[in-house]
């Protein structure tokens, strides 16, 4: 599957920074942010190819928090293949993925399926409403989760359950909470900046 994507070429041997937008966003939502965070990195931002009443997403759902699991599996495989091609193209020193909401969910789903593709994951307000199978390939992966304690879309207990699962797989997990909801706040941005530079 071919995605429409925005690409910025970085310096040779630099990281590849992948960004994934939220529902209703586009490939431009976090592309510039990634460029600011890592000016010399290669940045690739694919556009979701599923339309939900005109809002772009990466996979279909039946309702809020109720995913079409068959579609998610199919599109996670397609995204994994896309990432593999991007890795070959840029030959990076490491691969960083950043996703928000639906973008965090497709990034997490790819990591559960093919954990060797992305080295460092930034999951902003993810929602994984099922119990993933064990994935030992996640051991050693650096993962930052940012979330709102009062998020009505991504309930705090499910965020904590995801963090606990990832830690149980041996991942190096940092969980950053803010007191609000589904919005992105300044403390999240600071947490991401710190994650990138350490």
GROMACS .gro file of C-alpha atoms in nm:
model
  198
    1UNK     CA    1   0.000   0.000   0.000
    2UNK     CA    2   0.128   0.345  -0.091
    3UNK     CA    3   0.056   0.637   0.141
    4UNK     CA    4   0.050   1.002   0.052
    5UNK     CA    5   0.333   1.137   0.269
    6UNK     CA    6   0.531   1.449   0.336
    7UNK     CA    7   0.907   1.396   0.343
    8UNK     CA    8   1.200   1.611   0.444
    9UNK     CA    9   1.545   1.474   0.368
   10UNK     CA   10   1.798   1.497   0.649
   11UNK     CA   11   2.170   1.449   0.666
   12UNK     CA   12   2.332   1.115   0.587
   13UNK     CA   13   2.335   0.874   0.879
   14UNK     CA   14   2.088   1.077   1.085
   15UNK     CA   15   1.772   0.937   1.246
   16UNK     CA   16   1.444   0.883   1.063
   17UNK     CA   17   1.158   1.060   1.241
   18UNK     CA   18   0.810   0.931   1.155
   19UNK     CA   19   0.498   1.127   1.254
   20UNK     CA   20   0.136   1.010   1.259
   21UNK     CA   21  -0.153   1.254   1.286
   22UNK     CA   22  -0.472   1.227   1.488
   23UNK     CA   23  -0.823   1.173   1.348
   24UNK     CA   24  -0.905   1.463   1.120
   25UNK     CA   25  -0.543   1.569   1.086
   26UNK     CA   26  -0.309   1.551   0.790
   27UNK     CA   27   0.053   1.472   0.722
   28UNK     CA   28   0.133   1.833   0.813
   29UNK     CA   29   0.011   1.810   1.175
   30UNK     CA   30   0.344   1.710   1.333
   31UNK     CA   31   0.589   1.726   1.043
   32UNK     CA   32   0.717   2.073   1.128
   33UNK     CA   33   0.732   1.984   1.498
   34UNK     CA   34   0.959   1.688   1.420
   35UNK     CA   35   1.180   1.913   1.207
   36UNK     CA   36   1.211   2.157   1.496
   37UNK     CA   37   1.297   1.879   1.739
   38UNK     CA   38   1.559   1.720   1.511
   39UNK     CA   39   1.661   1.959   1.230
   40UNK     CA   40   1.911   1.716   1.074
   41UNK     CA   41   1.684   1.409   1.080
   42UNK     CA   42   1.492   1.259   0.790
   43UNK     CA   43   1.122   1.321   0.856
   44UNK     CA   44   0.841   1.121   0.697
   45UNK     CA   45   0.475   1.185   0.776
   46UNK     CA   46   0.220   0.954   0.610
   47UNK     CA   47  -0.142   1.062   0.566
   48UNK     CA   48  -0.414   0.831   0.698
   49UNK     CA   49  -0.605   0.672   0.412
   50UNK     CA   50  -0.932   0.590   0.589
   51UNK     CA   51  -1.209   0.852   0.581
   52UNK     CA   52  -1.453   0.869   0.871
   53UNK     CA   53  -1.717   1.116   0.753
   54UNK     CA   54  -1.439   1.313   0.587
   55UNK     CA   55  -1.192   1.291   0.878
   56UNK     CA   56  -0.871   1.108   0.790
   57UNK     CA   57  -0.766   0.811   1.004
   58UNK     CA   58  -0.525   0.516   0.977
   59UNK     CA   59  -0.783   0.241   1.036
   60UNK     CA   60  -1.159   0.198   1.067
   61UNK     CA   61  -1.363   0.182   1.384
   62UNK     CA   62  -1.724   0.099   1.465
   63UNK     CA   63  -1.756   0.361   1.740
   64UNK     CA   64  -1.541   0.558   1.985
   65UNK     CA   65  -1.304   0.304   2.141
   66UNK     CA   66  -1.446   0.015   1.933
   67UNK     CA   67  -1.200  -0.075   1.659
   68UNK     CA   68  -1.250  -0.281   1.347
   69UNK     CA   69  -0.980  -0.527   1.450
   70UNK     CA   70  -0.957  -0.694   1.108
   71UNK     CA   71  -0.903  -0.358   0.942
   72UNK     CA   72  -0.653  -0.259   1.210
   73UNK     CA   73  -0.452  -0.577   1.151
   74UNK     CA   74  -0.452  -0.526   0.772
   75UNK     CA   75  -0.355  -0.160   0.792
   76UNK     CA   76  -0.090  -0.222   1.057
   77UNK     CA   77   0.077  -0.466   0.817
   78UNK     CA   78   0.056  -0.207   0.539
   79UNK     CA   79   0.208   0.060   0.764
   80UNK     CA   80   0.483  -0.175   0.875
   81UNK     CA   81   0.571  -0.234   0.511
   82UNK     CA   82   0.569   0.141   0.449
   83UNK     CA   83   0.806   0.202   0.741
   84UNK     CA   84   1.038  -0.074   0.622
   85UNK     CA   85   1.067   0.097   0.283
   86UNK     CA   86   1.132   0.435   0.448
   87UNK     CA   87   1.409   0.276   0.655
   88UNK     CA   88   1.572   0.137   0.342
   89UNK     CA   89   1.546   0.473   0.168
   90UNK     CA   90   1.709   0.682   0.440
   91UNK     CA   91   1.946   0.428   0.603
   92UNK     CA   92   1.903   0.599   0.942
   93UNK     CA   93   2.104   0.563   1.261
   94UNK     CA   94   1.777   0.497   1.445
   95UNK     CA   95   1.404   0.535   1.389
   96UNK     CA   96   1.177   0.750   1.604
   97UNK     CA   97   0.799   0.738   1.579
   98UNK     CA   98   0.560   1.002   1.714
   99UNK     CA   99   0.185   0.962   1.698
  100UNK     CA  100  -0.112   1.140   1.851
  101UNK     CA  101  -0.443   0.969   1.929
  102UNK     CA  102  -0.529   0.760   1.620
  103UNK     CA  103  -0.171   0.811   1.503
  104UNK     CA  104  -0.042   0.679   1.836
  105UNK     CA  105  -0.270   0.378   1.800
  106UNK     CA  106  -0.141   0.277   1.455
  107UNK     CA  107   0.217   0.331   1.574
  108UNK     CA  108   0.158   0.113   1.880
  109UNK     CA  109  -0.014  -0.153   1.670
  110UNK     CA  110   0.282  -0.165   1.430
  111UNK     CA  111   0.519  -0.198   1.726
  112UNK     CA  112   0.315  -0.488   1.862
  113UNK     CA  113   0.334  -0.658   1.522
  114UNK     CA  114   0.687  -0.564   1.410
  115UNK     CA  115   0.879  -0.428   1.711
  116UNK     CA  116   1.211  -0.411   1.526
  117UNK     CA  117   1.099  -0.131   1.291
  118UNK     CA  118   1.090   0.165   1.532
  119UNK     CA  119   1.350   0.215   1.805
  120UNK     CA  120   1.194   0.499   2.006
  121UNK     CA  121   0.818   0.554   2.030
  122UNK     CA  122   0.630   0.865   2.142
  123UNK     CA  123   0.266   0.774   2.200
  124UNK     CA  124   0.052   1.080   2.270
  125UNK     CA  125  -0.290   0.989   2.412
  126UNK     CA  126  -0.294   0.630   2.285
  127UNK     CA  127  -0.594   0.399   2.325
  128UNK     CA  128  -0.534   0.023   2.304
  129UNK     CA  129  -0.870  -0.122   2.415
  130UNK     CA  130  -0.765  -0.486   2.407
  131UNK     CA  131  -0.512  -0.708   2.584
  132UNK     CA  132  -0.212  -0.746   2.352
  133UNK     CA  133  -0.033  -1.078   2.332
  134UNK     CA  134   0.320  -1.092   2.478
  135UNK     CA  135   0.579  -0.930   2.250
  136UNK     CA  136   0.935  -0.995   2.370
  137UNK     CA  137   1.068  -0.795   2.076
  138UNK     CA  138   0.971  -0.479   2.264
  139UNK     CA  139   1.246  -0.539   2.521
  140UNK     CA  140   1.483  -0.244   2.530
  141UNK     CA  141   1.261  -0.014   2.323
  142UNK     CA  142   1.238   0.342   2.459
  143UNK     CA  143   0.875   0.452   2.484
  144UNK     CA  144   0.725   0.781   2.603
  145UNK     CA  145   0.350   0.790   2.669
  146UNK     CA  146   0.181   1.125   2.729
  147UNK     CA  147  -0.177   1.141   2.848
  148UNK     CA  148  -0.446   1.344   3.021
  149UNK     CA  149  -0.575   1.219   3.354
  150UNK     CA  150  -0.925   1.338   3.259
  151UNK     CA  151  -0.913   1.233   2.892
  152UNK     CA  152  -1.267   1.121   2.793
  153UNK     CA  153  -1.144   0.953   2.473
  154UNK     CA  154  -0.844   0.766   2.616
  155UNK     CA  155  -0.940   0.673   2.976
  156UNK     CA  156  -0.654   0.690   3.226
  157UNK     CA  157  -0.691   0.325   3.342
  158UNK     CA  158  -0.639   0.201   2.984
  159UNK     CA  159  -0.336   0.428   2.942
  160UNK     CA  160  -0.188   0.289   3.262
  161UNK     CA  161  -0.265  -0.066   3.149
  162UNK     CA  162  -0.075  -0.005   2.825
  163UNK     CA  163   0.224   0.135   3.014
  164UNK     CA  164   0.220  -0.165   3.248
  165UNK     CA  165   0.202  -0.406   2.954
  166UNK     CA  166   0.494  -0.240   2.775
  167UNK     CA  167   0.704  -0.245   3.092
  168UNK     CA  168   0.623  -0.614   3.136
  169UNK     CA  169   0.767  -0.675   2.787
  170UNK     CA  170   1.096  -0.516   2.897
  171UNK     CA  171   1.048  -0.178   2.730
  172UNK     CA  172   1.193   0.136   2.890
  173UNK     CA  173   0.868   0.328   2.950
  174UNK     CA  174   0.823   0.688   3.064
  175UNK     CA  175   0.463   0.791   3.137
  176UNK     CA  176   0.386   1.163   3.147
  177UNK     CA  177   0.047   1.274   3.281
  178UNK     CA  178  -0.117   1.612   3.268
  179UNK     CA  179  -0.439   1.698   3.455
  180UNK     CA  180  -0.646   1.777   3.146
  181UNK     CA  181  -0.818   1.581   2.871
  182UNK     CA  182  -0.737   1.490   2.512
  183UNK     CA  183  -0.566   1.819   2.428
  184UNK     CA  184  -0.189   1.853   2.388
  185UNK     CA  185  -0.039   2.079   2.655
  186UNK     CA  186   0.300   2.243   2.701
  187UNK     CA  187   0.422   1.991   2.956
  188UNK     CA  188   0.379   1.715   2.695
  189UNK     CA  189   0.587   1.909   2.447
  190UNK     CA  190   0.857   1.952   2.711
  191UNK     CA  191   0.845   1.580   2.793
  192UNK     CA  192   0.889   1.498   2.424
  193UNK     CA  193   1.181   1.738   2.393
  194UNK     CA  194   1.349   1.577   2.693
  195UNK     CA  195   1.285   1.228   2.556
  196UNK     CA  196   1.440   1.318   2.220
  197UNK     CA  197   1.753   1.472   2.372
  198UNK     CA  198   1.832   1.196   2.622
   0.00000   0.00000   0.00000
